[in-house]
Short mmCIF file of C-alpha atoms in Angstrom, two decimals:
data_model
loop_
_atom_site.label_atom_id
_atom_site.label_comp_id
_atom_site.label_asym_id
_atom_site.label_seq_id
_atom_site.Cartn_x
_atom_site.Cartn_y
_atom_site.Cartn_z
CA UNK A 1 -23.55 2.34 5.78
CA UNK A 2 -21.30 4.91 5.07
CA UNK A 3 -20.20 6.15 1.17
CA UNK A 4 -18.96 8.94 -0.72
CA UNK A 5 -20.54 10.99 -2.64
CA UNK A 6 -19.23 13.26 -5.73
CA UNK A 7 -20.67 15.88 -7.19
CA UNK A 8 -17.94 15.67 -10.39
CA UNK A 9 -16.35 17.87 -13.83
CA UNK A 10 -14.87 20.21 -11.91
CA UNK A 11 -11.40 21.35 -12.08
CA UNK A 12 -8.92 20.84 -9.15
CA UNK A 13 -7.07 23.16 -7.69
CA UNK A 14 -5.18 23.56 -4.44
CA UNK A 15 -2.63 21.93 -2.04
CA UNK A 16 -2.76 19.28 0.56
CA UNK A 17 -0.67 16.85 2.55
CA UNK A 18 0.40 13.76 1.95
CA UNK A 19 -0.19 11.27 4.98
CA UNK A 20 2.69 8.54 6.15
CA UNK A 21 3.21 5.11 3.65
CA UNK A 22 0.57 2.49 4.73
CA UNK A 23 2.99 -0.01 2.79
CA UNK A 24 6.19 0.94 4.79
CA UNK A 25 3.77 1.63 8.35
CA UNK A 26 2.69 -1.89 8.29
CA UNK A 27 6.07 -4.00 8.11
CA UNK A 28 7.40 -1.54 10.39
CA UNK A 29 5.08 -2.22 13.03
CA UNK A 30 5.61 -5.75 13.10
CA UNK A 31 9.12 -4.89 13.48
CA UNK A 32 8.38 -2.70 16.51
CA UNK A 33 7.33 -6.54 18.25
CA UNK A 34 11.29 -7.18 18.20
CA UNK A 35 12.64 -4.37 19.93
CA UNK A 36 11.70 -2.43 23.15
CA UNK A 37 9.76 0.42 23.31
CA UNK A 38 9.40 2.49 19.93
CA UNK A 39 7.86 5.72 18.92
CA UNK A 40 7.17 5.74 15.44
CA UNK A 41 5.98 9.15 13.92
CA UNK A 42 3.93 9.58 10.72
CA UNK A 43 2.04 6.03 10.91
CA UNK A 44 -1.56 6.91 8.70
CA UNK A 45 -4.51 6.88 10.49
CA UNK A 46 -6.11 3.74 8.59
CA UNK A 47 -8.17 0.42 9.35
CA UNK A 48 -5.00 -1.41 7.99
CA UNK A 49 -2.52 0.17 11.08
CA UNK A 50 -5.48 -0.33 13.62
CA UNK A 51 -5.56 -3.83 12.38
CA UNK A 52 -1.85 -4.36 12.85
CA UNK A 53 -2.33 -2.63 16.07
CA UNK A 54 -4.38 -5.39 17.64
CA UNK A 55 -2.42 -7.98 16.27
CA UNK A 56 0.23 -5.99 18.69
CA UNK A 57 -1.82 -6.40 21.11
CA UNK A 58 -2.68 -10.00 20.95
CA UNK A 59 1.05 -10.64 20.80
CA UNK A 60 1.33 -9.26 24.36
CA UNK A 61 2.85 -5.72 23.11
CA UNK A 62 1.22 -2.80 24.42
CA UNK A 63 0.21 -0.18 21.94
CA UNK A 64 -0.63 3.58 22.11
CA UNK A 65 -1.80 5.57 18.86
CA UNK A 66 -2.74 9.29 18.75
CA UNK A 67 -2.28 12.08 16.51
CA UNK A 68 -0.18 9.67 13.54
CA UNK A 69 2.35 8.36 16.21
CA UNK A 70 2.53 5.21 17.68
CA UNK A 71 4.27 3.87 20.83
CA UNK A 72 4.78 0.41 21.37
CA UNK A 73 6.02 -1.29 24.51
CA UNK A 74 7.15 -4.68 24.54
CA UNK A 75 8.34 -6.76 27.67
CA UNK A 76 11.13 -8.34 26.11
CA UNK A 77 9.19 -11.61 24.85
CA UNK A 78 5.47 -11.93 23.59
CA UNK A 79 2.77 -13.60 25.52
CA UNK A 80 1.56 -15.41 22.46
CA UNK A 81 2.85 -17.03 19.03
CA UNK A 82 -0.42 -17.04 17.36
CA UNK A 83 -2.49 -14.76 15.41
CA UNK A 84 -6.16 -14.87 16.34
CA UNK A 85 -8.03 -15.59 12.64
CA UNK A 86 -10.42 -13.00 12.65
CA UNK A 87 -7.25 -10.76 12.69
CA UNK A 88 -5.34 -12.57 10.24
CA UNK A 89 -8.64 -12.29 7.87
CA UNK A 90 -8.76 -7.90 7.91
CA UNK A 91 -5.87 -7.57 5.80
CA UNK A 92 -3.14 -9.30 3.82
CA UNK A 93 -0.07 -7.75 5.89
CA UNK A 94 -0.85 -9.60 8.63
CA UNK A 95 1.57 -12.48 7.21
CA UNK A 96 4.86 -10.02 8.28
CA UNK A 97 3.93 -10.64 11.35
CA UNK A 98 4.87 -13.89 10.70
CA UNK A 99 8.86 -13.72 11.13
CA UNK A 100 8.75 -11.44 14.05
CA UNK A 101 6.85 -14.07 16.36
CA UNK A 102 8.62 -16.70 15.15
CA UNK A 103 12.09 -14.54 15.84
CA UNK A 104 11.02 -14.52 19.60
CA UNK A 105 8.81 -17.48 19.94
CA UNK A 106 10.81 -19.99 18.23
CA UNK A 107 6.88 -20.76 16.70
CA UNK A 108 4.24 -19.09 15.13
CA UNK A 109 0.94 -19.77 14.47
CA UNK A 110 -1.42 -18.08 12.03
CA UNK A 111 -3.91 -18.83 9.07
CA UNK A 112 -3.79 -17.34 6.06
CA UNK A 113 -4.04 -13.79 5.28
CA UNK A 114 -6.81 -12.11 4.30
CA UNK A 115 -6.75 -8.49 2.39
CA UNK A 116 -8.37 -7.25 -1.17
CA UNK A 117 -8.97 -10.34 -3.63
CA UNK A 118 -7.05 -8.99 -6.23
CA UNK A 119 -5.01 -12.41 -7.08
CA UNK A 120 -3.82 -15.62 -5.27
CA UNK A 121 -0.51 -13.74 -3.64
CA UNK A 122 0.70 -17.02 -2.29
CA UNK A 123 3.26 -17.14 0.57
CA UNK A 124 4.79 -20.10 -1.28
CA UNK A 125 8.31 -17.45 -1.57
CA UNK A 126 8.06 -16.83 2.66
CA UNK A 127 8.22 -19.96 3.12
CA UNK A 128 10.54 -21.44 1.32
CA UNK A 129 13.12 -19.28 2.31
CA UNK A 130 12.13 -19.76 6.03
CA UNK A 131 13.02 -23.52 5.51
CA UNK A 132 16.37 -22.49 4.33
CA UNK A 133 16.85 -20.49 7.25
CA UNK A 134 16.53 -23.44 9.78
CA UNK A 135 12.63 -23.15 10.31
CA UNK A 136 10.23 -26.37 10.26
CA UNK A 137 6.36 -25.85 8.89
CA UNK A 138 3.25 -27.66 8.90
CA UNK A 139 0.51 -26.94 7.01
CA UNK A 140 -2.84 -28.26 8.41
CA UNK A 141 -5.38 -26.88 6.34
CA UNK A 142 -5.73 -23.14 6.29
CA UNK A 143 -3.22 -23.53 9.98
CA UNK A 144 0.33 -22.55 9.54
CA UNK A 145 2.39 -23.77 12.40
CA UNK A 146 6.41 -22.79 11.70
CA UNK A 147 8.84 -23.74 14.30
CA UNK A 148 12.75 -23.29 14.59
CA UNK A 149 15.59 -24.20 17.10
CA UNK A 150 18.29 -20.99 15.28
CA UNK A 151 18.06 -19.46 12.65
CA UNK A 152 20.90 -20.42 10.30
CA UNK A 153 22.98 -18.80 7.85
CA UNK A 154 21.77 -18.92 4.36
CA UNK A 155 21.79 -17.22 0.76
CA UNK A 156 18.50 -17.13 -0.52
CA UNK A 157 17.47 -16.27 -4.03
CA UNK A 158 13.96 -15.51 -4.40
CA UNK A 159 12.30 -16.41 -7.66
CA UNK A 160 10.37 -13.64 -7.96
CA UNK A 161 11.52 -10.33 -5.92
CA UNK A 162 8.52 -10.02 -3.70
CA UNK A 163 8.00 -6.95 -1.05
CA UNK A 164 6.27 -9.26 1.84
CA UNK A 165 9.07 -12.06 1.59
CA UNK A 166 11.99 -9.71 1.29
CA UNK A 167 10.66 -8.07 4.67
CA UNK A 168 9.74 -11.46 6.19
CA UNK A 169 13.45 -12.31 5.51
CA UNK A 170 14.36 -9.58 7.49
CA UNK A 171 12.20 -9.77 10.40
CA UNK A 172 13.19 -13.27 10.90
CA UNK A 173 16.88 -12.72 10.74
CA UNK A 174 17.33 -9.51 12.28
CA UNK A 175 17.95 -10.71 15.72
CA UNK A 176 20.23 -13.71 15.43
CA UNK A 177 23.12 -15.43 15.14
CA UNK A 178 23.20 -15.80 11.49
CA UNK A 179 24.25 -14.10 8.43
CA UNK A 180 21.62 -14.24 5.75
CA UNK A 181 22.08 -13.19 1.62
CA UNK A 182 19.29 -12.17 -0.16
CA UNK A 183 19.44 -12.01 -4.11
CA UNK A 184 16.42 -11.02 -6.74
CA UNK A 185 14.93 -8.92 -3.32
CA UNK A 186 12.19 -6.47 -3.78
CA UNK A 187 13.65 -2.46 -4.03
CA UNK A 188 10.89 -1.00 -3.08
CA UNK A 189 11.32 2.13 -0.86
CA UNK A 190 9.07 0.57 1.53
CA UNK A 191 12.11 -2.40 1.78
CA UNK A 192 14.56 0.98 2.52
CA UNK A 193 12.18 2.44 4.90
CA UNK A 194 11.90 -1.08 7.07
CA UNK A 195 15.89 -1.31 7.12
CA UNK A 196 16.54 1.80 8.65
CA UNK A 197 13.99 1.35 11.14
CA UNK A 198 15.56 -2.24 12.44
CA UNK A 199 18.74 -0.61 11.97
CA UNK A 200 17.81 2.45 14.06
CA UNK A 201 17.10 0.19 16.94
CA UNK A 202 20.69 -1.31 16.92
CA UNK A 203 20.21 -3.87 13.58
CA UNK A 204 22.80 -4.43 10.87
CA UNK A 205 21.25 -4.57 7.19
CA UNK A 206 22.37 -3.42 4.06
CA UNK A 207 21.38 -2.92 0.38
CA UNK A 208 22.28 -2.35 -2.77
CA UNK A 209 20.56 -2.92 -6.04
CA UNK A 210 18.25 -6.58 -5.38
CA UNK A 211 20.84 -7.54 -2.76
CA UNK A 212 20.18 -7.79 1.02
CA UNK A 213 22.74 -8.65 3.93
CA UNK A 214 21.49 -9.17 6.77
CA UNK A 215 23.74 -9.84 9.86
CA UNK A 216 22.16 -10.72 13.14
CA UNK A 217 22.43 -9.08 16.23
CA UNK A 218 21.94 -10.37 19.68
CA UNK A 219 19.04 -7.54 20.57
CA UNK A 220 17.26 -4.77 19.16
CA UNK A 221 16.79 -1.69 21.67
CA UNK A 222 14.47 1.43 21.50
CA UNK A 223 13.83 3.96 18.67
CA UNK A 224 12.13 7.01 17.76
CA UNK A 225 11.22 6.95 14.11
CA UNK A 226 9.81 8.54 10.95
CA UNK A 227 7.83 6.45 8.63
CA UNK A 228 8.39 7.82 4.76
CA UNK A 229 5.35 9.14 2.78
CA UNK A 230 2.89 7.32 0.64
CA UNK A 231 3.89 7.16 -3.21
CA UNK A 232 0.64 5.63 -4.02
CA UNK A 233 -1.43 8.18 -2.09
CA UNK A 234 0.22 10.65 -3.69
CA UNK A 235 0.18 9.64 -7.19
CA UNK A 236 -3.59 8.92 -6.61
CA UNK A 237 -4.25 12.77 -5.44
CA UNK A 238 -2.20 13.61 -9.13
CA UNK A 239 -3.98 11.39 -10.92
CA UNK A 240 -7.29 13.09 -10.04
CA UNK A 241 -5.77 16.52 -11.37
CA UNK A 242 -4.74 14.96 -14.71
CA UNK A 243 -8.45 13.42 -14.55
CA UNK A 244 -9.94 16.74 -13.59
CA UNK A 245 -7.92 19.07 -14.87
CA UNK A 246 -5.92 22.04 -12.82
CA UNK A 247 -3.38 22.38 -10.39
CA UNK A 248 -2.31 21.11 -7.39
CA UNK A 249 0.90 21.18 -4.84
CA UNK A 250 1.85 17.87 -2.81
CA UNK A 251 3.83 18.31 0.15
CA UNK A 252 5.44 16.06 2.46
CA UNK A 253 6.87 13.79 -0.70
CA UNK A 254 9.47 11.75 -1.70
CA UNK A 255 9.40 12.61 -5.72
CA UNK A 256 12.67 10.57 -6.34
CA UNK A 257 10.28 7.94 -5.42
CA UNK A 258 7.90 8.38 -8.37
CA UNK A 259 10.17 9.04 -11.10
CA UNK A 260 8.18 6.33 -13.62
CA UNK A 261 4.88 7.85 -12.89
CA UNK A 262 5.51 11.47 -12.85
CA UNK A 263 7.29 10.89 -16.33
CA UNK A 264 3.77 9.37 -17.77
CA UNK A 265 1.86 12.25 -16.13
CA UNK A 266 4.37 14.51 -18.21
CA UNK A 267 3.69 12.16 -21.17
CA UNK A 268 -0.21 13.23 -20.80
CA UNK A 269 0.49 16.61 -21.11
CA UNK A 270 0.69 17.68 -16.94
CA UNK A 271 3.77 20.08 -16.46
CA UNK A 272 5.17 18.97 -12.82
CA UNK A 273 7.74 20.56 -10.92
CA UNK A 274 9.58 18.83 -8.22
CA UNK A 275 11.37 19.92 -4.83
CA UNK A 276 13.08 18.04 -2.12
CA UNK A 277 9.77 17.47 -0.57
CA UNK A 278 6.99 18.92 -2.92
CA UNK A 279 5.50 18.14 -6.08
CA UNK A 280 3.95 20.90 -8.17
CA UNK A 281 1.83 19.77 -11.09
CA UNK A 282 -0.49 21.48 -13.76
CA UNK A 283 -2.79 19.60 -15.53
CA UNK A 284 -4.60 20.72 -19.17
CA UNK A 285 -7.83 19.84 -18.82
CA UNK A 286 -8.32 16.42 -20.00
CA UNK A 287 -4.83 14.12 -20.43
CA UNK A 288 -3.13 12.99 -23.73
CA UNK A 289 -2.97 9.16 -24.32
CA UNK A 290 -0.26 7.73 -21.52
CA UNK A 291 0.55 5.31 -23.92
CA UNK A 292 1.83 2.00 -22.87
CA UNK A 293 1.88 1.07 -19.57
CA UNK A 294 3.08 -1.86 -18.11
CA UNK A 295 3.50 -3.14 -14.04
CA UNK A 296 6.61 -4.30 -12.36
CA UNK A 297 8.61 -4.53 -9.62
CA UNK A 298 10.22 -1.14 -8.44
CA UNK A 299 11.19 1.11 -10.33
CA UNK A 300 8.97 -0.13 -12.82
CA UNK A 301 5.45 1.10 -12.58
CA UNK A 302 3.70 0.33 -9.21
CA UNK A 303 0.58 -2.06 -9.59
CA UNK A 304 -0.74 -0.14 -6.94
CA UNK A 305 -0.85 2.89 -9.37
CA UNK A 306 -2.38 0.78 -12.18
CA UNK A 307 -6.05 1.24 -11.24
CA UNK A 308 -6.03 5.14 -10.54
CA UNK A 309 -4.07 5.77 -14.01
CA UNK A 310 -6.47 4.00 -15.78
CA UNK A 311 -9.14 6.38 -14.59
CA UNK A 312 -7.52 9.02 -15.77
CA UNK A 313 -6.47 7.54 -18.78
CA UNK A 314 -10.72 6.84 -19.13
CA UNK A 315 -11.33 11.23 -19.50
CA UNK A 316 -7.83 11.21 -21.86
CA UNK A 317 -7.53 11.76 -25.44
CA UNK A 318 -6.92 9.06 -27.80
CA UNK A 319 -6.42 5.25 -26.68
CA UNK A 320 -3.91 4.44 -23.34
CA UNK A 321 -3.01 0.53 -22.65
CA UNK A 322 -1.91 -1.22 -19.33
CA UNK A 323 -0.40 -4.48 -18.80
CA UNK A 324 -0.35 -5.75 -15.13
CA UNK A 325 2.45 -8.44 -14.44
CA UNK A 326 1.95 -8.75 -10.65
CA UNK A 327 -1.59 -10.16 -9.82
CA UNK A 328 -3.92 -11.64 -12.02
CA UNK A 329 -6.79 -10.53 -10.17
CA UNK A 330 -6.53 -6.52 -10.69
CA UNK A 331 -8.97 -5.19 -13.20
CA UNK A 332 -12.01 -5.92 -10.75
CA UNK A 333 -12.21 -1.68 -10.92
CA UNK A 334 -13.27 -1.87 -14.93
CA UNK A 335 -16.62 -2.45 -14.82
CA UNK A 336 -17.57 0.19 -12.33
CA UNK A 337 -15.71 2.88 -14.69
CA UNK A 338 -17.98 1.45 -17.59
CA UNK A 339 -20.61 2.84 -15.61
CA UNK A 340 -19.47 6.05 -16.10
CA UNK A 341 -19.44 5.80 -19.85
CA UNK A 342 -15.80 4.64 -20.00
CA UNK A 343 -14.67 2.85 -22.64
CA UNK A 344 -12.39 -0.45 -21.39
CA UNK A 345 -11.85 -3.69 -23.52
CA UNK A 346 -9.82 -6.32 -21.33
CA UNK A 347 -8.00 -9.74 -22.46
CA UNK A 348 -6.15 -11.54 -20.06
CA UNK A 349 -4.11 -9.33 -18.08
CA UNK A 350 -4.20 -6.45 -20.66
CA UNK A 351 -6.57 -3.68 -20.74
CA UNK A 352 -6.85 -0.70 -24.01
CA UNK A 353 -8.85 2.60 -22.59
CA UNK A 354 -10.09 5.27 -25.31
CA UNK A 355 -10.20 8.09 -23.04
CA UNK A 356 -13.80 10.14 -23.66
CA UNK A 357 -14.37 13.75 -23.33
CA UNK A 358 -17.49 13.15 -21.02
CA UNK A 359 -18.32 10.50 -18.10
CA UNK A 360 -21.09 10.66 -16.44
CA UNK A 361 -22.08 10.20 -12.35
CA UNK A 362 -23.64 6.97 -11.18
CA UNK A 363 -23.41 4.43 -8.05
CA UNK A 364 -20.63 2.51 -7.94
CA UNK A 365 -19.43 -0.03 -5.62
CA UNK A 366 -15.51 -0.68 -4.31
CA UNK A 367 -14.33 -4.08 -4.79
CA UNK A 368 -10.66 -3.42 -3.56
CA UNK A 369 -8.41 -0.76 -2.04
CA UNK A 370 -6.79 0.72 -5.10
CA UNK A 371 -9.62 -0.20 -7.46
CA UNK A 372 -12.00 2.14 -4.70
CA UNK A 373 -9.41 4.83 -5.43
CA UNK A 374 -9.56 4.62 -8.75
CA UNK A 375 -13.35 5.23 -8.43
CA UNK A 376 -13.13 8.29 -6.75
CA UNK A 377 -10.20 9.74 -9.24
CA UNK A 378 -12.85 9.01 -12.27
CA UNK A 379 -16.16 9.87 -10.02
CA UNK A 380 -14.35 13.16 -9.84
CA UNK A 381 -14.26 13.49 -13.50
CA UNK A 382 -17.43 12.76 -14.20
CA UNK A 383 -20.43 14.84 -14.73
CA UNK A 384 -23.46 14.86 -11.88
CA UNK A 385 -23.21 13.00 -8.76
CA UNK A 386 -21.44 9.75 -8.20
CA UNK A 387 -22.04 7.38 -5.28
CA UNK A 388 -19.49 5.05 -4.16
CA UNK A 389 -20.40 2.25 -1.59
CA UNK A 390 -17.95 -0.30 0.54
CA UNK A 391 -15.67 2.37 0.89
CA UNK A 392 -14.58 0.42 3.54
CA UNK A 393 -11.71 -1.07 1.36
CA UNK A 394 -10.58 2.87 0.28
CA UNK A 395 -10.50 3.54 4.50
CA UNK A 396 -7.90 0.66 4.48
CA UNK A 397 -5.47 2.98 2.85
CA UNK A 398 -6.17 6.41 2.50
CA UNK A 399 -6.32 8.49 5.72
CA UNK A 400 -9.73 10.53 5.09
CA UNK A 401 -9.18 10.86 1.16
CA UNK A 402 -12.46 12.82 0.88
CA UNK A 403 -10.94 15.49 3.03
CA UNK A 404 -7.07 15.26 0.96
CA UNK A 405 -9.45 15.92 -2.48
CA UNK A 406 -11.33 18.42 -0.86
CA UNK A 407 -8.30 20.41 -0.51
CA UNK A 408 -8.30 20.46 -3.85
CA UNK A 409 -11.48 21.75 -4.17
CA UNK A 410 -13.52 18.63 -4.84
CA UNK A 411 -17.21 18.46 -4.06
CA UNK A 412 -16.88 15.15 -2.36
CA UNK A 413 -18.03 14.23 1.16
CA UNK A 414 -18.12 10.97 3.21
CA UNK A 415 -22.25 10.38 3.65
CA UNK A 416 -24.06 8.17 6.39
CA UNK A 417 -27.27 6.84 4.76
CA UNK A 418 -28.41 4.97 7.54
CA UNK A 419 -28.63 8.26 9.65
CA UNK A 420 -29.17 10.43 6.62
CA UNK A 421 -26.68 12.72 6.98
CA UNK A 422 -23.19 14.08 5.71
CA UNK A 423 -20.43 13.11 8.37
CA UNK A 424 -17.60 15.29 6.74
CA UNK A 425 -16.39 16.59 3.48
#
């Protein structure tokens, strides 16, 4: 069973880089099922895009992935319309596979997705907009069966602007004869970063603001692509130096993706210093409160950042407070940093932190991807040796982070109990 161990309370310092956008890779590679053959650079080396990979290749698409690029070859329609369970089980983004199979197959069949149980995420919002674009759906326990003659035009107006229907919108629509409006969409980069990849293989969507036109084209050809890098990686290597204390350089970033964030870090006392495609930031060495902090859609602060700022937040000075308006399910991470000697109180979906000079090491176990992040950011901070187990859920979305901190300088290496020795650090 493997886990990571910390030996923590040290200062970071250093420079590393940041891998390609799990969040972006994923949609995009069930894109890469409605075109030809693609070659899709940057794609992070994770259990999530190995997942997605063999849903690929259950679809009939073959699939190639070394050194962070991908090649996918598709004979012009998939072999199968369903998604074996086990797959759809290993992680929640299996759902966007979802319009692409039912864009060729004129029917897909899948159960429903698995992932971190950080809320009920239904895929009420998918749905319903798929039945407004023409498609029929039975549900037959935990079976989805959607099936659809064309895809018509439509203006849909989602209630709430979520990332995985915006993009299942798109990959439903982007090859077709219809002309589809989408109002209250998701702005995510990640939303951006899918566009231009349909649109790089001949598709014709465009966005501004929570708007999304879509206008359907008869085929999608072959592309060579660049997938953009991970925000949330990135902000979880900062949030470690504002934990720690120090100074660290990011490269291969997007900063004028971050703007929210990087203000709080300022607002905790980090000086940061931004480039094109770098982030410089110095840390004192333990934060000032980050005040209020509250979750919503982008550019509002990412929930996915939530977690890891707490931690930080935990070694800070005076009291920090987090609200988290996108899953009800998201403060699974708390208890394990009240191991360490933080201090959390939670009500509802609010938590208060007052941030303590010292935490201390101890065994701790992952319950979710960002939450297991968040472990390592405050096992870093703490004094002694911490032990985090079912890292499992942090390999779902960090490529190696052990080795990304240990270009800071961390003491932190991946461990193999069962053999009894350190696999890398």
């Amino acid at each position: 069973m493997e886990k990571l161990k910390i030996n923590g309370g040290r200062k970071l310092r250093g420079e590393t880089r940041v891998q390609g956008a799990k969040n972006a890779c994923l949609p995009i590679l069930a894109a890469a099922a409605l075109g030809e053959s693609c070659i899709i650079h940057n794609c992070p080396d994770l259990t999530d895009t190995h997942a997605a990979l063999k849903i690929l290749e259950s679809l009939g698409v073959c699939t190639e992935f070394e050194n962070n690029t991908v090649r996918t070859h598709s004979c012009g329609s998939l072999s199968s319309c369903r998604i074996p369970d086990g797959l759809m089980k290993e992680m929640r983004s299996s759902v966007m596979f979802l319009g692409a199979i039912l864009s060729k197959c004129k029917r897909a069949e899948i159960t429903y997705p698995g992932g971190c149980s950080i809320g009920a995420r239904p895929i009420d919002l998918h749905l319903e907009a798929f039945r407004k674009m023409g498609a029929e759906i039975e549900e037959e326990g935990d079976k989805i069966i959607c099936t659809i003659d064309e895809i018509k035009s439509a203006k849909i107006n989602l209630g709430f602007p979520s990332v995985g229907a915006t993009e299942n919108i798109m990959l439903l629509s982007a090859v077709s004869n219809a002309e589809i409006e989408i109002d209250n969409a998701a702005a995510e980069p990640e939303i951006l970063d899918l566009q231009n990849f349909i649109n790089s293989m001949g598709g014709n969507i465009c966005s501004g603001g929570r708007k999304v036109f879509i206008k359907g084209v008869k085929e999608l050809g072959n592309t060579e692509y660049k997938i953009m890098p991970d925000r949330i990686a990135a902000l979880t290597y900062l949030s470690g130096i504002a934990a720690c204390g120090g100074m660290g350089k990011l490269n291969s970033v997007r900063p004028e993706h971050m703007v929210l964030p990087l203000k709080i870090l300022e607002r905790g006392g980090s000086e940061i210093e931004c480039g094109d495609d770098f982030i410089i930031m110095k840390a004192p060495s333990r934060p000032k409160s980050y005040g209020k902090i509250i979750t919503l859609p982008y550019p509002g602060f990412p929930t996915d950042a939530q977690a890891i700022f707490m931690a930080a937040a935990s070694r800070g000075r005076g009291k920090s407070s987090f609200k988290e308006n996108i899953f009800e399910n998201r403060f699974r991470h708390v208890s394990e940093i009240r191991k360490l000697g933080g201090r959390i109180e939670t009500e509802g979906n609010e938590a208060e932190i007052c941030g303590r000079r010292r935490l201390h090491g101890e065994v701790l176990t992952a319950k979710d991807l960002r939450g297991g992040a968040a472990l390592v950011v405050a096992g870093l901070a703490a004094k002694g040796e911490t032990i985090i187990e079912n890292i499992g859920y942090i390999d779902r979305g960090y490529e190696n982070i052990e080795r990304s901190f240990g270009d800071f300088g961390a003491e932190i290496a991946r461990v193999d109990e069962s053999y009894g020795r350190e696999i890398h650090s």
